[in-house]
Amino acid sequence: MESAIDSYLATLYIQEGRPDKAIEILNSNLETLEVSQYAPYIAIYHSLLAQAHFDRHELSRAKNHALQSLEYAKGIANSESGVNAYKILYQINKSQNDSVSALYYHELYAQADKAYLDDIKTKHLAFQLAEHQAAEQKSRIALLDRQNNLLLTEQQLAKTQAENTRLFISLLIAIITLLGFWAYKSWTIQKRLKQLAEFDALTHVFNRGHFTQVAQSALAYCESSDVDLSYILFDLDNFKQINDKYGHAVGDWVLKKVAKACQAQGRKNDIFARIGGEEFCIALPGCDLQTAIKLAECCRKAIANIDCSETGHDFEVTASFGITDTQMSGFKLERLINDADSAMYQSKETGRDRICVFDPEAERAIPKASHTVLSL
């Protein structure tokens, strides 16, 4: 219980930008906690210490705690501490310009984050299903009670045919109304479950899981029909600084504005999704590379033109883009994502707020070394 309270307080201190207090409270109990050998909270402690030291730019200590967190989280399936540890390692290597290690840990972070979110989503859907079943059971019990009352009433009023007929009609209307209401509630619950399963709750675009299903179907169709498909991947520049400096409410506002601005640029059949914290992608069936570049440039300009005065703060929003198509990367979704991700990181490394096109020839000659950069 003490460990739970300390980890909760440490999390609050980190969110408030007070990593020193977080380190102090965590170190005060870490030795006692390690003696207990209770792996879940030890992993959480090291994960929080890694974040706190990273916020203080103590990269060596942050890396050491992140690795210890991963070691304790080995036997824990889909833990948040493991996700945070991979994220810290990715950020450390990225800040040290170690692109290979940064990409490696980013891939592990993306996999762990997806598994963790899928686990949460599964639990949420299970809860919704249980709630739905409970409501259905209540409706059945209510219906049985009404039917029983109907039989009792029919027996009591059997002597008066007119009264019996009138009562039957009244109860029939009540039952139909109840069934109609139950059907409506069931439909709304199903609609809500589908929305939760397919759409991102914040931006109302496709989530990563549903995007994967739709994009794979589109790729299969394009491959069988010999039609091109282009893929755009973009990530908001310095988004963590916006969150840290202005708060998560402003960060959420930015994500929603970016999604709305980019949706306005594309076609109805484009597959637009939020696949990470500040990472978005667009699959473009029947679209060649040049058209995809034009769309990416429209999206880049739309993002750069977002007026942030509504938040009460003065800052700019930009994004770095990576583009590939099926002629360069083939019809496998994973390959398209990896190649676009590689191009996007080239955009980051060459100055941000720009577009890079994946270059398969340069990729074969020197891995991750060169891409076509559209400097804007």
Short mmCIF file of C-alpha atoms in Angstrom, two decimals:
data_model
loop_
_atom_site.label_atom_id
_atom_site.label_comp_id
_atom_site.label_asym_id
_atom_site.label_seq_id
_atom_site.Cartn_x
_atom_site.Cartn_y
_atom_site.Cartn_z
CA MET A 1 0.00 0.00 0.00
CA GLU A 2 2.87 2.36 0.83
CA SER A 3 4.49 1.58 -2.53
CA ALA A 4 1.24 2.30 -4.35
CA ILE A 5 0.90 5.66 -2.59
CA ASP A 6 4.55 6.59 -3.24
CA SER A 7 4.34 5.67 -6.93
CA TYR A 8 1.13 7.68 -7.27
CA LEU A 9 2.73 10.74 -5.62
CA ALA A 10 5.85 10.35 -7.75
CA THR A 11 3.71 10.27 -10.89
CA LEU A 12 2.02 13.51 -9.83
CA TYR A 13 5.39 15.17 -9.14
CA ILE A 14 6.67 14.14 -12.59
CA GLN A 15 3.53 15.47 -14.27
CA GLU A 16 3.95 18.75 -12.36
CA GLY A 17 7.57 19.05 -13.57
CA ARG A 18 9.10 18.27 -10.15
CA PRO A 19 11.35 15.26 -10.88
CA ASP A 20 13.53 15.98 -7.82
CA LYS A 21 10.63 15.32 -5.45
CA ALA A 22 9.72 12.19 -7.40
CA ILE A 23 13.27 10.83 -7.10
CA GLU A 24 13.36 11.62 -3.38
CA ILE A 25 10.13 9.83 -2.55
CA LEU A 26 10.94 6.81 -4.75
CA ASN A 27 14.48 6.34 -3.42
CA SER A 28 13.22 6.52 0.16
CA ASN A 29 11.30 3.26 -0.29
CA LEU A 30 13.14 1.51 -3.15
CA GLU A 31 15.52 -0.54 -0.98
CA THR A 32 12.67 -1.86 1.21
CA LEU A 33 10.60 -2.64 -1.85
CA GLU A 34 13.44 -4.55 -3.54
CA VAL A 35 13.81 -6.71 -0.43
CA SER A 36 10.16 -7.71 -0.85
CA GLN A 37 10.93 -8.93 -4.41
CA TYR A 38 7.50 -7.72 -5.53
CA ALA A 39 8.31 -7.35 -9.22
CA PRO A 40 5.30 -5.31 -10.45
CA TYR A 41 5.92 -2.33 -8.16
CA ILE A 42 9.72 -2.59 -8.44
CA ALA A 43 9.28 -2.29 -12.22
CA ILE A 44 6.98 0.73 -11.71
CA TYR A 45 9.50 2.38 -9.35
CA HIS A 46 12.38 1.98 -11.81
CA SER A 47 10.19 3.17 -14.68
CA LEU A 48 9.26 6.33 -12.74
CA LEU A 49 12.88 6.89 -11.70
CA ALA A 50 13.91 6.55 -15.36
CA GLN A 51 11.35 9.22 -16.34
CA ALA A 52 12.39 11.54 -13.50
CA HIS A 53 16.12 11.28 -14.32
CA PHE A 54 15.35 11.75 -18.01
CA ASP A 55 13.43 14.95 -17.18
CA ARG A 56 16.56 16.09 -15.31
CA HIS A 57 18.67 15.20 -18.39
CA GLU A 58 20.54 12.53 -16.40
CA LEU A 59 20.56 10.14 -19.32
CA SER A 60 22.90 7.50 -17.87
CA ARG A 61 20.81 7.08 -14.71
CA ALA A 62 17.61 7.18 -16.73
CA LYS A 63 18.90 4.41 -19.01
CA ASN A 64 20.01 2.27 -16.04
CA HIS A 65 16.61 2.53 -14.33
CA ALA A 66 14.77 1.87 -17.61
CA LEU A 67 16.76 -1.33 -18.17
CA GLN A 68 16.12 -2.44 -14.57
CA SER A 69 12.41 -1.76 -15.06
CA LEU A 70 12.39 -3.99 -18.15
CA GLU A 71 14.24 -6.71 -16.23
CA TYR A 72 11.61 -6.80 -13.47
CA ALA A 73 8.75 -6.51 -15.99
CA LYS A 74 9.84 -9.63 -17.92
CA GLY A 75 7.26 -11.88 -16.30
CA ILE A 76 4.49 -9.26 -16.38
CA ALA A 77 2.37 -9.29 -19.50
CA ASN A 78 1.64 -5.92 -21.14
CA SER A 79 2.76 -3.70 -18.24
CA GLU A 80 2.64 0.08 -18.38
CA SER A 81 6.05 0.22 -16.73
CA GLY A 82 7.53 -1.77 -19.63
CA VAL A 83 5.93 0.59 -22.16
CA ASN A 84 7.33 3.63 -20.34
CA ALA A 85 10.79 2.03 -20.07
CA TYR A 86 10.97 1.37 -23.83
CA LYS A 87 9.80 4.93 -24.46
CA ILE A 88 12.53 6.40 -22.25
CA LEU A 89 15.21 4.25 -23.95
CA TYR A 90 13.91 5.40 -27.33
CA GLN A 91 14.02 9.06 -26.24
CA ILE A 92 17.53 8.69 -24.77
CA ASN A 93 18.97 7.16 -27.95
CA LYS A 94 17.12 9.70 -30.06
CA SER A 95 18.57 12.59 -28.02
CA GLN A 96 22.04 11.02 -28.47
CA ASN A 97 21.47 10.80 -32.25
CA ASP A 98 21.79 7.01 -32.16
CA SER A 99 19.21 6.46 -34.90
CA VAL A 100 19.63 2.67 -35.09
CA SER A 101 19.11 2.13 -31.36
CA ALA A 102 16.37 4.77 -31.27
CA LEU A 103 14.50 2.99 -34.05
CA TYR A 104 15.01 -0.37 -32.32
CA TYR A 105 13.59 0.84 -29.04
CA HIS A 106 10.85 2.78 -30.80
CA GLU A 107 9.70 -0.43 -32.47
CA LEU A 108 9.73 -2.23 -29.11
CA TYR A 109 7.90 0.71 -27.56
CA ALA A 110 5.29 0.69 -30.33
CA GLN A 111 4.75 -3.06 -29.94
CA ALA A 112 4.52 -2.85 -26.14
CA ASP A 113 2.25 0.19 -26.28
CA LYS A 114 -0.07 -1.54 -28.76
CA ALA A 115 -0.18 -4.69 -26.64
CA TYR A 116 -0.86 -2.64 -23.50
CA LEU A 117 -3.63 -0.63 -25.19
CA ASP A 118 -5.11 -3.80 -26.70
CA ASP A 119 -5.14 -5.34 -23.21
CA ILE A 120 -6.93 -2.30 -21.79
CA LYS A 121 -9.37 -2.32 -24.70
CA THR A 122 -10.05 -6.03 -24.17
CA LYS A 123 -10.78 -5.44 -20.49
CA HIS A 124 -13.00 -2.49 -21.33
CA LEU A 125 -14.94 -4.48 -23.91
CA ALA A 126 -15.32 -7.33 -21.42
CA PHE A 127 -16.73 -4.89 -18.88
CA GLN A 128 -19.11 -3.44 -21.47
CA LEU A 129 -20.20 -6.95 -22.45
CA ALA A 130 -20.84 -7.89 -18.82
CA GLU A 131 -22.79 -4.68 -18.32
CA HIS A 132 -24.80 -5.38 -21.45
CA GLN A 133 -25.53 -8.94 -20.31
CA ALA A 134 -26.65 -7.67 -16.92
CA ALA A 135 -28.99 -5.17 -18.58
CA GLU A 136 -30.31 -7.90 -20.85
CA GLN A 137 -30.90 -10.18 -17.86
CA LYS A 138 -32.76 -7.40 -16.07
CA SER A 139 -34.92 -6.89 -19.14
CA ARG A 140 -35.69 -10.60 -19.28
CA ILE A 141 -36.61 -10.69 -15.59
CA ALA A 142 -38.81 -7.61 -16.05
CA LEU A 143 -40.46 -9.24 -19.05
CA LEU A 144 -41.09 -12.47 -17.11
CA ASP A 145 -42.54 -10.49 -14.22
CA ARG A 146 -44.88 -8.69 -16.56
CA GLN A 147 -45.94 -11.96 -18.19
CA ASN A 148 -46.62 -13.47 -14.78
CA ASN A 149 -48.64 -10.43 -13.78
CA LEU A 150 -50.55 -10.76 -17.03
CA LEU A 151 -51.55 -14.37 -16.25
CA LEU A 152 -52.63 -13.44 -12.74
CA THR A 153 -54.64 -10.53 -14.06
CA GLU A 154 -56.30 -12.67 -16.71
CA GLN A 155 -57.37 -15.20 -14.06
CA GLN A 156 -58.76 -12.48 -11.79
CA LEU A 157 -60.66 -10.75 -14.59
CA ALA A 158 -61.84 -13.84 -16.51
CA LYS A 159 -65.50 -13.10 -15.58
CA THR A 160 -65.55 -9.86 -17.50
CA GLN A 161 -64.65 -10.37 -21.14
CA ALA A 162 -64.62 -6.71 -22.02
CA GLU A 163 -62.33 -5.85 -19.13
CA ASN A 164 -60.11 -8.79 -19.99
CA THR A 165 -59.75 -7.65 -23.61
CA ARG A 166 -59.00 -4.08 -22.57
CA LEU A 167 -56.36 -5.23 -20.09
CA PHE A 168 -54.76 -7.52 -22.67
CA ILE A 169 -54.46 -4.68 -25.18
CA SER A 170 -52.96 -2.37 -22.54
CA LEU A 171 -50.40 -4.94 -21.47
CA LEU A 172 -49.58 -5.76 -25.08
CA ILE A 173 -48.80 -2.12 -25.76
CA ALA A 174 -46.66 -1.97 -22.64
CA ILE A 175 -44.71 -5.08 -23.71
CA ILE A 176 -44.18 -3.75 -27.23
CA THR A 177 -42.97 -0.46 -25.78
CA LEU A 178 -40.61 -2.29 -23.44
CA LEU A 179 -39.25 -4.46 -26.25
CA GLY A 180 -38.85 -1.42 -28.47
CA PHE A 181 -36.98 0.40 -25.74
CA TRP A 182 -34.79 -2.63 -25.08
CA ALA A 183 -34.07 -2.97 -28.82
CA TYR A 184 -33.13 0.71 -29.01
CA LYS A 185 -30.83 0.42 -25.99
CA SER A 186 -29.21 -2.67 -27.47
CA TRP A 187 -28.65 -0.87 -30.75
CA THR A 188 -27.07 2.14 -29.06
CA ILE A 189 -24.78 -0.08 -26.99
CA GLN A 190 -23.69 -2.00 -30.08
CA LYS A 191 -23.07 1.26 -31.91
CA ARG A 192 -21.00 2.57 -29.00
CA LEU A 193 -18.97 -0.65 -28.81
CA LYS A 194 -18.27 -0.47 -32.53
CA GLN A 195 -17.18 3.15 -32.22
CA LEU A 196 -14.85 2.31 -29.34
CA ALA A 197 -13.38 -0.58 -31.30
CA GLU A 198 -12.82 1.37 -34.55
CA PHE A 199 -12.26 5.04 -33.73
CA ASP A 200 -9.82 7.04 -31.63
CA ALA A 201 -11.79 8.58 -28.77
CA LEU A 202 -9.97 11.94 -28.90
CA THR A 203 -9.65 12.73 -32.63
CA HIS A 204 -12.55 10.58 -33.98
CA VAL A 205 -10.39 9.15 -36.77
CA PHE A 206 -9.57 5.43 -37.15
CA ASN A 207 -7.50 3.89 -34.36
CA ARG A 208 -4.45 1.73 -35.08
CA GLY A 209 -6.28 -1.61 -34.86
CA HIS A 210 -9.10 -0.71 -37.24
CA PHE A 211 -6.69 1.08 -39.59
CA THR A 212 -4.66 -2.13 -39.90
CA GLN A 213 -7.75 -4.13 -40.93
CA VAL A 214 -9.00 -1.55 -43.46
CA ALA A 215 -5.53 -0.87 -44.90
CA GLN A 216 -4.79 -4.58 -45.39
CA SER A 217 -8.11 -5.00 -47.24
CA ALA A 218 -7.29 -2.00 -49.42
CA LEU A 219 -3.80 -3.38 -50.17
CA ALA A 220 -5.25 -6.76 -51.14
CA TYR A 221 -7.71 -5.07 -53.51
CA CYS A 222 -5.03 -2.80 -55.03
CA GLU A 223 -2.67 -5.75 -55.54
CA SER A 224 -5.34 -7.87 -57.24
CA SER A 225 -6.45 -4.91 -59.40
CA ASP A 226 -2.88 -3.75 -60.21
CA VAL A 227 -3.57 -0.34 -58.67
CA ASP A 228 -1.05 1.82 -56.79
CA LEU A 229 -1.41 2.68 -53.11
CA SER A 230 0.60 5.43 -51.42
CA TYR A 231 1.28 5.70 -47.69
CA ILE A 232 1.92 8.88 -45.69
CA LEU A 233 3.21 8.84 -42.12
CA PHE A 234 3.67 12.01 -40.07
CA ASP A 235 4.59 12.92 -36.52
CA LEU A 236 4.07 16.26 -34.75
CA ASP A 237 7.33 18.05 -34.03
CA ASN A 238 8.26 18.73 -30.40
CA PHE A 239 4.80 17.68 -29.23
CA LYS A 240 6.13 16.59 -25.83
CA GLN A 241 7.34 20.13 -25.23
CA ILE A 242 3.82 21.45 -25.90
CA ASN A 243 2.38 18.93 -23.43
CA ASP A 244 5.02 19.68 -20.80
CA LYS A 245 4.88 23.47 -21.17
CA TYR A 246 1.16 24.11 -21.71
CA GLY A 247 -0.49 20.98 -20.30
CA HIS A 248 -2.23 17.93 -21.70
CA ALA A 249 -5.46 19.84 -22.34
CA VAL A 250 -3.63 22.02 -24.88
CA GLY A 251 -1.94 18.91 -26.29
CA ASP A 252 -5.33 17.25 -26.80
CA TRP A 253 -6.61 20.44 -28.50
CA VAL A 254 -3.64 20.32 -30.90
CA LEU A 255 -4.25 16.64 -31.77
CA LYS A 256 -7.92 17.31 -32.55
CA LYS A 257 -7.08 20.36 -34.68
CA VAL A 258 -4.41 18.44 -36.62
CA ALA A 259 -6.81 15.56 -37.32
CA LYS A 260 -9.54 17.96 -38.49
CA ALA A 261 -7.14 19.97 -40.68
CA CYS A 262 -5.74 16.88 -42.41
CA GLN A 263 -9.15 15.26 -42.91
CA ALA A 264 -10.22 18.36 -44.82
CA GLN A 265 -7.38 17.89 -47.34
CA GLY A 266 -8.00 14.28 -48.42
CA ARG A 267 -10.58 12.25 -50.31
CA LYS A 268 -13.51 10.34 -48.82
CA ASN A 269 -11.92 6.96 -49.53
CA ASP A 270 -8.54 7.86 -47.96
CA ILE A 271 -7.79 5.83 -44.82
CA PHE A 272 -6.77 8.30 -42.11
CA ALA A 273 -5.79 7.12 -38.62
CA ARG A 274 -4.05 8.07 -35.40
CA ILE A 275 -1.60 5.23 -34.71
CA GLY A 276 0.33 6.65 -31.77
CA GLY A 277 0.41 9.53 -29.30
CA GLU A 278 1.19 12.26 -31.85
CA GLU A 279 1.66 10.01 -34.90
CA PHE A 280 -0.82 9.85 -37.79
CA CYS A 281 -0.93 8.02 -41.11
CA ILE A 282 -2.90 8.15 -44.37
CA ALA A 283 -3.28 5.22 -46.78
CA LEU A 284 -4.24 6.38 -50.29
CA PRO A 285 -5.73 3.63 -52.50
CA GLY A 286 -5.48 4.36 -56.23
CA CYS A 287 -3.06 7.24 -55.63
CA ASP A 288 0.41 7.59 -57.20
CA LEU A 289 3.47 8.98 -55.44
CA GLN A 290 3.28 12.50 -56.90
CA THR A 291 -0.34 12.92 -55.82
CA ALA A 292 0.59 11.66 -52.34
CA ILE A 293 3.40 14.25 -52.14
CA LYS A 294 0.93 17.02 -53.04
CA LEU A 295 -1.52 15.82 -50.38
CA ALA A 296 1.27 15.62 -47.78
CA GLU A 297 2.30 19.18 -48.62
CA CYS A 298 -1.32 20.35 -48.22
CA CYS A 299 -1.48 18.63 -44.83
CA ARG A 300 1.89 20.10 -43.80
CA LYS A 301 0.72 23.61 -44.65
CA ALA A 302 -2.65 23.07 -42.96
CA ILE A 303 -0.89 21.98 -39.76
CA ALA A 304 1.56 24.88 -39.88
CA ASN A 305 -1.36 27.32 -40.35
CA ILE A 306 -3.24 26.17 -37.23
CA ASP A 307 -4.06 29.26 -35.13
CA CYS A 308 -3.15 28.43 -31.54
CA SER A 309 -4.38 31.73 -30.06
CA GLU A 310 -7.58 29.95 -29.02
CA THR A 311 -5.58 28.12 -26.32
CA GLY A 312 -4.36 31.37 -24.80
CA HIS A 313 -0.75 30.52 -25.66
CA ASP A 314 1.56 31.47 -28.51
CA PHE A 315 3.28 28.49 -30.14
CA GLU A 316 3.62 26.84 -33.55
CA VAL A 317 2.53 23.38 -34.64
CA THR A 318 4.54 21.58 -37.34
CA ALA A 319 4.91 17.99 -38.50
CA SER A 320 7.51 15.83 -40.25
CA PHE A 321 6.31 13.58 -43.07
CA GLY A 322 7.53 10.32 -44.60
CA ILE A 323 6.05 8.94 -47.85
CA THR A 324 6.31 5.69 -49.78
CA ASP A 325 4.14 3.71 -52.20
CA THR A 326 3.58 0.12 -53.33
CA GLN A 327 5.93 0.48 -56.28
CA MET A 328 8.85 1.05 -53.87
CA SER A 329 7.72 -0.92 -50.80
CA GLY A 330 5.37 -3.59 -52.13
CA PHE A 331 1.92 -4.55 -50.91
CA LYS A 332 2.80 -5.62 -47.34
CA LEU A 333 1.48 -3.15 -44.74
CA GLU A 334 4.36 -3.72 -42.34
CA ARG A 335 6.91 -2.89 -45.06
CA LEU A 336 5.00 0.25 -46.05
CA ILE A 337 4.91 1.41 -42.43
CA ASN A 338 8.61 0.71 -41.86
CA ASP A 339 9.70 2.47 -45.05
CA ALA A 340 7.50 5.51 -44.39
CA ASP A 341 8.74 5.57 -40.80
CA SER A 342 12.33 5.56 -42.05
CA ALA A 343 11.57 8.48 -44.38
CA MET A 344 9.80 10.35 -41.57
CA TYR A 345 12.83 10.04 -39.30
CA GLN A 346 14.93 11.46 -42.12
CA SER A 347 12.57 14.47 -42.08
CA LYS A 348 13.16 14.81 -38.34
CA GLU A 349 16.93 14.57 -38.74
CA THR A 350 17.10 17.12 -41.58
CA GLY A 351 15.25 19.89 -39.77
CA ARG A 352 11.58 18.91 -39.20
CA ASP A 353 8.51 20.55 -40.83
CA ARG A 354 9.32 18.87 -44.15
CA ILE A 355 8.56 15.87 -46.35
CA CYS A 356 10.87 12.96 -47.17
CA VAL A 357 10.17 10.31 -49.80
CA PHE A 358 11.54 6.83 -49.16
CA ASP A 359 14.45 5.95 -51.47
CA PRO A 360 14.77 2.15 -51.90
CA GLU A 361 18.06 2.43 -53.80
CA ALA A 362 19.71 4.42 -51.02
CA GLU A 363 18.15 2.03 -48.48
CA ARG A 364 19.84 -0.98 -50.15
CA ALA A 365 23.18 0.79 -50.41
CA ILE A 366 23.40 2.21 -46.86
CA PRO A 367 20.56 1.28 -44.47
CA LYS A 368 18.72 4.31 -43.08
CA ALA A 369 21.29 6.62 -44.74
CA SER A 370 19.54 8.61 -47.45
CA HIS A 371 16.10 9.57 -48.72
CA THR A 372 14.65 12.08 -51.11
CA VAL A 373 14.09 15.20 -48.99
CA LEU A 374 11.56 17.81 -50.09
CA SER A 375 12.89 20.86 -48.27
CA LEU A 376 10.15 23.40 -47.75
#
